[in-house]
PDB file of C-alpha atoms in Angstrom:
ATOM      1  CA  HIS A1272      82.063 131.553 158.666  1.00  0.00           C
ATOM      2  CA  THR A1273      80.765 128.285 158.503  1.00  0.00           C
ATOM      3  CA  LEU A1274      79.609 126.456 161.296  1.00  0.00           C
ATOM      4  CA  LEU A1275      82.685 124.160 160.976  1.00  0.00           C
ATOM      5  CA  GLN A1276      85.450 127.047 160.336  1.00  0.00           C
ATOM      6  CA  SER A1277      85.784 130.518 159.851  1.00  0.00           C
ATOM      7  CA  ILE A1278      87.925 131.322 156.082  1.00  0.00           C
ATOM      8  CA  ASP A1279      89.487 134.444 155.596  1.00  0.00           C
ATOM      9  CA  PHE A1280      89.753 135.714 151.935  1.00  0.00           C
ATOM     10  CA  ARG A1281      92.270 137.903 152.444  1.00  0.00           C
ATOM     11  CA  ASP A1282      94.886 134.781 152.891  1.00  0.00           C
ATOM     12  CA  SER A1283      95.370 133.762 148.875  1.00  0.00           C
ATOM     13  CA  ASP A1284      95.644 129.665 150.370  1.00  0.00           C
ATOM     14  CA  GLN A1285      92.305 129.372 152.471  1.00  0.00           C
ATOM     15  CA  GLU A1286      91.092 131.304 149.036  1.00  0.00           C
ATOM     16  CA  PHE A1287      92.188 128.292 147.121  1.00  0.00           C
ATOM     17  CA  MET A1288      90.812 125.851 149.611  1.00  0.00           C
ATOM     18  CA  SER A1289      87.436 127.008 149.605  1.00  0.00           C
ATOM     19  CA  ASP A1290      87.402 127.349 145.919  1.00  0.00           C
ATOM     20  CA  ILE A1291      88.427 123.246 145.956  1.00  0.00           C
ATOM     21  CA  ILE A1292      85.469 122.977 148.402  1.00  0.00           C
ATOM     22  CA  THR A1293      83.144 124.581 146.664  1.00  0.00           C
ATOM     23  CA  LEU A1294      83.470 122.643 143.800  1.00  0.00           C
ATOM     24  CA  ILE A1295      83.889 118.965 145.533  1.00  0.00           C
ATOM     25  CA  ALA A1296      80.103 119.693 146.739  1.00  0.00           C
ATOM     26  CA  LYS A1297      78.759 120.956 143.329  1.00  0.00           C
ATOM     27  CA  ARG A1298      80.156 117.740 142.230  1.00  0.00           C
ATOM     28  CA  GLU A1299      78.204 116.280 144.780  1.00  0.00           C
ATOM     29  CA  ASN A1300      75.629 117.536 144.379  1.00  0.00           C
ATOM     30  CA  THR A1301      75.614 116.585 140.861  1.00  0.00           C
ATOM     31  CA  THR A1302      76.300 113.016 141.363  1.00  0.00           C
ATOM     32  CA  ARG A1303      72.977 113.326 143.718  1.00  0.00           C
ATOM     33  CA  ALA A1304      70.684 114.847 140.933  1.00  0.00           C
ATOM     34  CA  ILE A1305      72.221 112.065 138.586  1.00  0.00           C
ATOM     35  CA  ARG A1306      71.609 109.216 140.562  1.00  0.00           C
ATOM     36  CA  SER A1307      67.934 110.735 142.446  1.00  0.00           C
ATOM     37  CA  LYS A1308      66.901 111.180 137.744  1.00  0.00           C
ATOM     38  CA  ARG A1309      67.973 107.691 136.994  1.00  0.00           C
ATOM     39  CA  GLY A1310      66.404 106.088 140.580  1.00  0.00           C
ATOM     40  CA  LEU A1311      63.257 107.795 138.999  1.00  0.00           C
ATOM     41  CA  ARG A1312      63.064 106.553 136.047  1.00  0.00           C
ATOM     42  CA  GLU A1313      63.666 102.944 137.382  1.00  0.00           C
ATOM     43  CA  ALA A1314      60.696 103.485 138.892  1.00  0.00           C
ATOM     44  CA  ALA A1315      58.383 104.717 136.322  1.00  0.00           C
ATOM     45  CA  GLU A1316      59.942 101.729 134.078  1.00  0.00           C
ATOM     46  CA  LYS A1317      58.539  99.016 136.630  1.00  0.00           C
ATOM     47  CA  GLY A1318      55.296 100.811 136.572  1.00  0.00           C
ATOM     48  CA  LYS A1319      55.023 102.935 139.071  1.00  0.00           C
ATOM     49  CA  TRP A1320      53.527 106.875 139.235  1.00  0.00           C
ATOM     50  CA  ILE A1321      55.810 109.316 140.025  1.00  0.00           C
ATOM     51  CA  GLY A1322      53.410 112.153 140.937  1.00  0.00           C
ATOM     52  CA  VAL A1323      51.129 113.399 143.342  1.00  0.00           C
ATOM     53  CA  VAL A1324      47.583 112.858 141.441  1.00  0.00           C
ATOM     54  CA  LEU A1325      46.988 109.941 139.607  1.00  0.00           C
ATOM     55  CA  PRO A1326      45.868 109.722 135.583  1.00  0.00           C
ATOM     56  CA  TYR A1327      42.120 108.854 135.860  1.00  0.00           C
ATOM     57  CA  GLY A1328      41.665 105.277 135.329  1.00  0.00           C
ATOM     58  CA  TYR A1329      44.079 103.976 137.399  1.00  0.00           C
ATOM     59  CA  ARG A1330      45.071 103.119 141.098  1.00  0.00           C
ATOM     60  CA  LYS A1331      48.460 101.978 142.855  1.00  0.00           C
ATOM     61  CA  ASN A1332      48.566  98.656 143.995  1.00  0.00           C
ATOM     62  CA  ALA A1333      50.763  97.917 147.511  1.00  0.00           C
ATOM     63  CA  GLU A1334      54.133  97.963 146.257  1.00  0.00           C
ATOM     64  CA  GLY A1335      53.316 101.189 143.885  1.00  0.00           C
ATOM     65  CA  ILE A1336      52.526  99.911 140.317  1.00  0.00           C
ATOM     66  CA  LEU A1337      50.086 101.489 138.245  1.00  0.00           C
ATOM     67  CA  GLU A1338      46.924  99.183 137.905  1.00  0.00           C
ATOM     68  CA  VAL A1339      43.523  99.943 136.129  1.00  0.00           C
ATOM     69  CA  ASP A1340      41.015 101.020 138.408  1.00  0.00           C
ATOM     70  CA  ALA A1341      37.692  99.085 136.926  1.00  0.00           C
ATOM     71  CA  LYS A1342      34.849 101.674 138.044  1.00  0.00           C
ATOM     72  CA  GLU A1343      37.129 104.836 136.703  1.00  0.00           C
ATOM     73  CA  LYS A1344      37.430 102.343 133.248  1.00  0.00           C
ATOM     74  CA  LYS A1345      33.793 102.709 133.034  1.00  0.00           C
ATOM     75  CA  VAL A1346      33.502 106.009 133.093  1.00  0.00           C
ATOM     76  CA  TYR A1347      36.460 106.007 131.031  1.00  0.00           C
ATOM     77  CA  GLU A1348      34.781 103.877 128.209  1.00  0.00           C
ATOM     78  CA  LYS A1349      31.325 106.118 128.848  1.00  0.00           C
ATOM     79  CA  ILE A1350      33.619 109.207 128.313  1.00  0.00           C
ATOM     80  CA  ILE A1351      34.706 107.708 124.504  1.00  0.00           C
ATOM     81  CA  LYS A1352      31.304 106.222 123.128  1.00  0.00           C
ATOM     82  CA  MET A1353      29.717 109.683 123.616  1.00  0.00           C
ATOM     83  CA  SER A1354      33.012 110.993 121.686  1.00  0.00           C
ATOM     84  CA  LEU A1355      32.569 108.770 119.009  1.00  0.00           C
ATOM     85  CA  ALA A1356      29.079 109.425 119.135  1.00  0.00           C
ATOM     86  CA  GLY A1357      29.776 113.490 117.790  1.00  0.00           C
ATOM     87  CA  ASN A1358      29.870 114.671 121.334  1.00  0.00           C
ATOM     88  CA  GLY A1359      32.203 117.332 122.416  1.00  0.00           C
ATOM     89  CA  THR A1360      33.992 117.924 125.723  1.00  0.00           C
ATOM     90  CA  ASN A1361      31.614 120.454 126.600  1.00  0.00           C
ATOM     91  CA  THR A1362      28.768 118.066 126.121  1.00  0.00           C
ATOM     92  CA  ILE A1363      30.293 115.083 127.931  1.00  0.00           C
ATOM     93  CA  ALA A1364      31.718 117.532 130.992  1.00  0.00           C
ATOM     94  CA  LYS A1365      28.116 118.617 131.518  1.00  0.00           C
ATOM     95  CA  GLU A1366      26.682 114.864 131.637  1.00  0.00           C
ATOM     96  CA  LEU A1367      29.896 113.374 133.801  1.00  0.00           C
ATOM     97  CA  ASN A1368      28.431 116.563 136.470  1.00  0.00           C
ATOM     98  CA  ALA A1369      24.964 115.910 136.245  1.00  0.00           C
ATOM     99  CA  LEU A1370      25.758 112.026 136.866  1.00  0.00           C
ATOM    100  CA  GLU A1371      27.829 113.624 139.733  1.00  0.00           C
ATOM    101  CA  ILE A1372      30.907 111.207 138.784  1.00  0.00           C
ATOM    102  CA  PRO A1373      33.628 112.377 141.296  1.00  0.00           C
ATOM    103  CA  THR A1374      37.072 113.401 139.541  1.00  0.00           C
ATOM    104  CA  ARG A1375      40.620 112.759 140.127  1.00  0.00           C
ATOM    105  CA  GLY A1376      41.051 116.133 142.134  1.00  0.00           C
ATOM    106  CA  ARG A1377      37.480 116.007 144.039  1.00  0.00           C
ATOM    107  CA  LYS A1378      39.136 112.535 145.517  1.00  0.00           C
ATOM    108  CA  ALA A1379      42.347 113.095 146.295  1.00  0.00           C
ATOM    109  CA  LEU A1380      42.209 116.664 147.055  1.00  0.00           C
ATOM    110  CA  LEU A1381      39.518 116.174 149.573  1.00  0.00           C
ATOM    111  CA  ARG A1382      40.917 119.531 151.379  1.00  0.00           C
ATOM    112  CA  GLY A1383      41.455 121.634 147.944  1.00  0.00           C
ATOM    113  CA  THR A1384      44.677 123.451 147.350  1.00  0.00           C
ATOM    114  CA  LYS A1385      46.387 126.670 146.904  1.00  0.00           C
ATOM    115  CA  VAL A1386      47.670 127.482 143.370  1.00  0.00           C
ATOM    116  CA  LEU A1387      50.480 129.834 143.265  1.00  0.00           C
ATOM    117  CA  ASN A1388      50.390 132.922 140.060  1.00  0.00           C
ATOM    118  CA  LYS A1389      54.433 132.945 139.430  1.00  0.00           C
ATOM    119  CA  TYR A1390      53.655 136.023 137.389  1.00  0.00           C
ATOM    120  CA  THR A1391      51.364 138.074 139.993  1.00  0.00           C
ATOM    121  CA  GLY A1392      52.877 136.032 143.174  1.00  0.00           C
ATOM    122  CA  THR A1393      49.200 135.730 143.844  1.00  0.00           C
ATOM    123  CA  ILE A1394      47.886 132.580 145.654  1.00  0.00           C
ATOM    124  CA  ARG A1395      44.678 131.524 144.919  1.00  0.00           C
ATOM    125  CA  ILE A1396      42.801 128.849 147.044  1.00  0.00           C
ATOM    126  CA  ILE A1397      40.341 126.183 145.315  1.00  0.00           C
ATOM    127  CA  THR A1398      37.587 124.230 147.374  1.00  0.00           C
ATOM    128  CA  ASN A1399      37.229 120.889 146.846  1.00  0.00           C
ATOM    129  CA  GLU A1400      33.799 121.769 145.341  1.00  0.00           C
ATOM    130  CA  GLU A1401      35.662 123.224 142.260  1.00  0.00           C
ATOM    131  CA  PHE A1402      37.257 120.204 140.937  1.00  0.00           C
ATOM    132  CA  VAL A1403      34.513 119.224 138.144  1.00  0.00           C
ATOM    133  CA  TRP A1404      34.717 118.246 135.160  1.00  0.00           C
ATOM    134  CA  ARG A1405      35.658 120.525 132.115  1.00  0.00           C
ATOM    135  CA  PRO A1406      36.185 120.640 128.673  1.00  0.00           C
ATOM    136  CA  GLY A1407      39.828 120.801 129.132  1.00  0.00           C
ATOM    137  CA  THR A1408      39.771 118.024 131.821  1.00  0.00           C
ATOM    138  CA  ILE A1409      37.849 115.761 128.383  1.00  0.00           C
ATOM    139  CA  TYR A1410      40.421 116.491 125.894  1.00  0.00           C
ATOM    140  CA  SER A1411      43.080 116.091 127.956  1.00  0.00           C
ATOM    141  CA  VAL A1412      41.809 112.750 128.812  1.00  0.00           C
ATOM    142  CA  LEU A1413      40.959 111.854 125.397  1.00  0.00           C
ATOM    143  CA  THR A1414      43.981 112.575 123.788  1.00  0.00           C
ATOM    144  CA  ASN A1415      46.455 111.097 126.218  1.00  0.00           C
ATOM    145  CA  PRO A1416      48.223 108.173 124.650  1.00  0.00           C
ATOM    146  CA  MET A1417      48.381 106.389 128.390  1.00  0.00           C
ATOM    147  CA  TYR A1418      45.152 105.243 127.301  1.00  0.00           C
ATOM    148  CA  LYS A1419      46.660 102.744 124.773  1.00  0.00           C
ATOM    149  CA  GLY A1420      49.768 101.810 126.676  1.00  0.00           C
ATOM    150  CA  GLU A1421      51.636 104.915 126.012  1.00  0.00           C
ATOM    151  CA  ARG A1422      53.348 106.994 128.756  1.00  0.00           C
ATOM    152  CA  ARG A1423      54.958 109.418 128.495  1.00  0.00           C
ATOM    153  CA  TYR A1424      58.060 110.268 130.611  1.00  0.00           C
ATOM    154  CA  LYS A1425      60.566 113.226 130.195  1.00  0.00           C
ATOM    155  CA  ASP A1426      61.287 112.640 126.645  1.00  0.00           C
ATOM    156  CA  GLY A1427      60.466 109.480 126.198  1.00  0.00           C
ATOM    157  CA  ILE A1428      57.660 106.623 125.937  1.00  0.00           C
ATOM    158  CA  ILE A1429      57.241 103.677 128.397  1.00  0.00           C
ATOM    159  CA  LYS A1430      55.086 101.179 128.807  1.00  0.00           C
ATOM    160  CA  SER A1431      51.039 101.763 131.261  1.00  0.00           C
ATOM    161  CA  PRO A1432      48.331  99.402 131.492  1.00  0.00           C
ATOM    162  CA  PRO A1433      45.835 100.111 128.490  1.00  0.00           C
ATOM    163  CA  LEU A1434      42.258 101.381 129.188  1.00  0.00           C
ATOM    164  CA  ILE A1435      41.781 100.776 125.394  1.00  0.00           C
ATOM    165  CA  ASP A1436      42.964  99.653 122.138  1.00  0.00           C
ATOM    166  CA  SER A1437      45.383 101.718 119.977  1.00  0.00           C
ATOM    167  CA  ALA A1438      42.393 101.603 117.010  1.00  0.00           C
ATOM    168  CA  THR A1439      40.045 103.047 119.073  1.00  0.00           C
ATOM    169  CA  TRP A1440      41.951 105.613 120.648  1.00  0.00           C
ATOM    170  CA  GLU A1441      42.862 106.323 116.337  1.00  0.00           C
ATOM    171  CA  LYS A1442      39.290 106.796 115.904  1.00  0.00           C
ATOM    172  CA  VAL A1443      39.007 109.406 118.660  1.00  0.00           C
ATOM    173  CA  GLN A1444      41.677 111.318 117.718  1.00  0.00           C
ATOM    174  CA  GLN A1445      39.669 111.349 114.065  1.00  0.00           C
ATOM    175  CA  GLN A1446      36.447 111.968 115.835  1.00  0.00           C
ATOM    176  CA  LEU A1447      38.297 114.881 117.712  1.00  0.00           C
ATOM    177  CA  LYS A1448      39.028 116.998 114.472  1.00  0.00           C
ATOM    178  CA  LYS A1449      35.336 116.691 112.964  1.00  0.00           C
ATOM    179  CA  ASN A1450      33.583 117.569 116.720  1.00  0.00           C
ATOM    180  CA  LYS A1451      36.350 121.130 116.146  1.00  0.00           C
ATOM    181  CA  HIS A1452      35.601 121.875 112.714  1.00  0.00           C
ATOM    182  CA  PHE A1453      31.649 121.292 113.626  1.00  0.00           C
ATOM    183  CA  SER A1454      31.627 122.719 116.827  1.00  0.00           C
ATOM    184  CA  GLN A1455      30.142 126.471 117.759  1.00  0.00           C
ATOM    185  CA  ASN A1456      32.415 127.079 120.060  1.00  0.00           C
ATOM    186  CA  HIS A1457      35.488 127.242 118.188  1.00  0.00           C
ATOM    187  CA  LYS A1458      33.816 129.309 115.565  1.00  0.00           C
ATOM    188  CA  GLN A1459      35.055 133.155 116.005  1.00  0.00           C
ATOM    189  CA  LYS A1460      32.218 135.667 117.065  1.00  0.00           C
ATOM    190  CA  HIS A1461      34.365 138.554 117.772  1.00  0.00           C
ATOM    191  CA  PHE A1462      37.280 140.384 115.834  1.00  0.00           C
ATOM    192  CA  TYR A1463      39.780 141.719 118.156  1.00  0.00           C
ATOM    193  CA  LEU A1464      41.719 144.280 116.292  1.00  0.00           C
ATOM    194  CA  LEU A1465      44.935 143.803 118.302  1.00  0.00           C
ATOM    195  CA  LYS A1466      44.966 140.236 118.280  1.00  0.00           C
ATOM    196  CA  GLY A1467      48.746 138.854 118.280  1.00  0.00           C
ATOM    197  CA  LEU A1468      49.820 142.594 118.835  1.00  0.00           C
ATOM    198  CA  LEU A1469      49.256 143.369 122.096  1.00  0.00           C
ATOM    199  CA  ARG A1470      51.498 141.203 124.721  1.00  0.00           C
ATOM    200  CA  CYS A1471      51.982 141.698 129.017  1.00  0.00           C
ATOM    201  CA  GLY A1472      54.804 144.107 130.452  1.00  0.00           C
ATOM    202  CA  ARG A1473      55.180 141.204 133.242  1.00  0.00           C
ATOM    203  CA  CYS A1474      55.878 138.044 131.906  1.00  0.00           C
ATOM    204  CA  GLY A1475      55.607 138.906 127.610  1.00  0.00           C
ATOM    205  CA  ARG A1476      52.849 136.599 127.340  1.00  0.00           C
ATOM    206  CA  ASN A1477      50.082 137.196 124.378  1.00  0.00           C
ATOM    207  CA  LEU A1478      46.950 139.372 125.352  1.00  0.00           C
ATOM    208  CA  TYR A1479      43.637 138.026 124.368  1.00  0.00           C
ATOM    209  CA  GLY A1480      40.599 139.746 124.000  1.00  0.00           C
ATOM    210  CA  ARG A1481      37.510 139.649 126.193  1.00  0.00           C
ATOM    211  CA  ILE A1482      33.924 141.234 125.876  1.00  0.00           C
ATOM    212  CA  LYS A1483      31.308 141.805 128.130  1.00  0.00           C
ATOM    213  CA  THR A1484      28.060 143.192 128.493  1.00  0.00           C
ATOM    214  CA  ASP A1485      29.559 146.417 130.117  1.00  0.00           C
ATOM    215  CA  GLU A1486      33.423 145.606 129.978  1.00  0.00           C
ATOM    216  CA  ARG A1487      35.606 145.513 126.940  1.00  0.00           C
ATOM    217  CA  THR A1488      39.361 144.339 127.830  1.00  0.00           C
ATOM    218  CA  TYR A1489      42.183 142.517 126.592  1.00  0.00           C
ATOM    219  CA  MET A1490      43.796 140.536 129.145  1.00  0.00           C
ATOM    220  CA  CYS A1491      47.111 138.602 130.164  1.00  0.00           C
ATOM    221  CA  VAL A1492      46.028 134.796 129.876  1.00  0.00           C
ATOM    222  CA  SER A1493      47.482 134.480 133.489  1.00  0.00           C
ATOM    223  CA  LYS A1494      45.730 137.502 134.804  1.00  0.00           C
TER     224      LYS A1494
END
């Protein structure tokens, strides 16, 4: 039964017509999806940002086109300068937090956000105050080619307003390798006998070892 009609599948003619209607509907959905993806790509190629949270250092004009945010560009330049001076991502993050420089998430998600763990089904609420600079965030900013004018989109690259020249960006990548090589944070402090041998029974991911004062466990990265 549908809103428009009833179909008796014991009748071969009605079943046949139902199959035809289903194929037509599938074709329409496929065409609509292709048209939608094409529209999103064309918008991205025109310089529009497709997403909720803008990358740090950028803003949208009245037409929705990406342009450089002058104030955030100064923060980006500070991050670059500190990295080239040999500072690691952890040091840079601490410096920005000490200066109370807000992250993009803190600016955009004033009421915080909810994160669903697809493996456990639990929902975690992240408050606005939790959006602080972290080493992983700094690393993402430093390694994103968008800042040298090469924006990743799907399986290709489109142009974006650069915040840094390509030569300096490459120097940053080389410096990151040096920082990682000499960083104390990347030296192994503990030996995990079962590393790479245990997998989560629910999602199949590798388990990692965690050692605390009163606890020694292996746990899934999705917790």
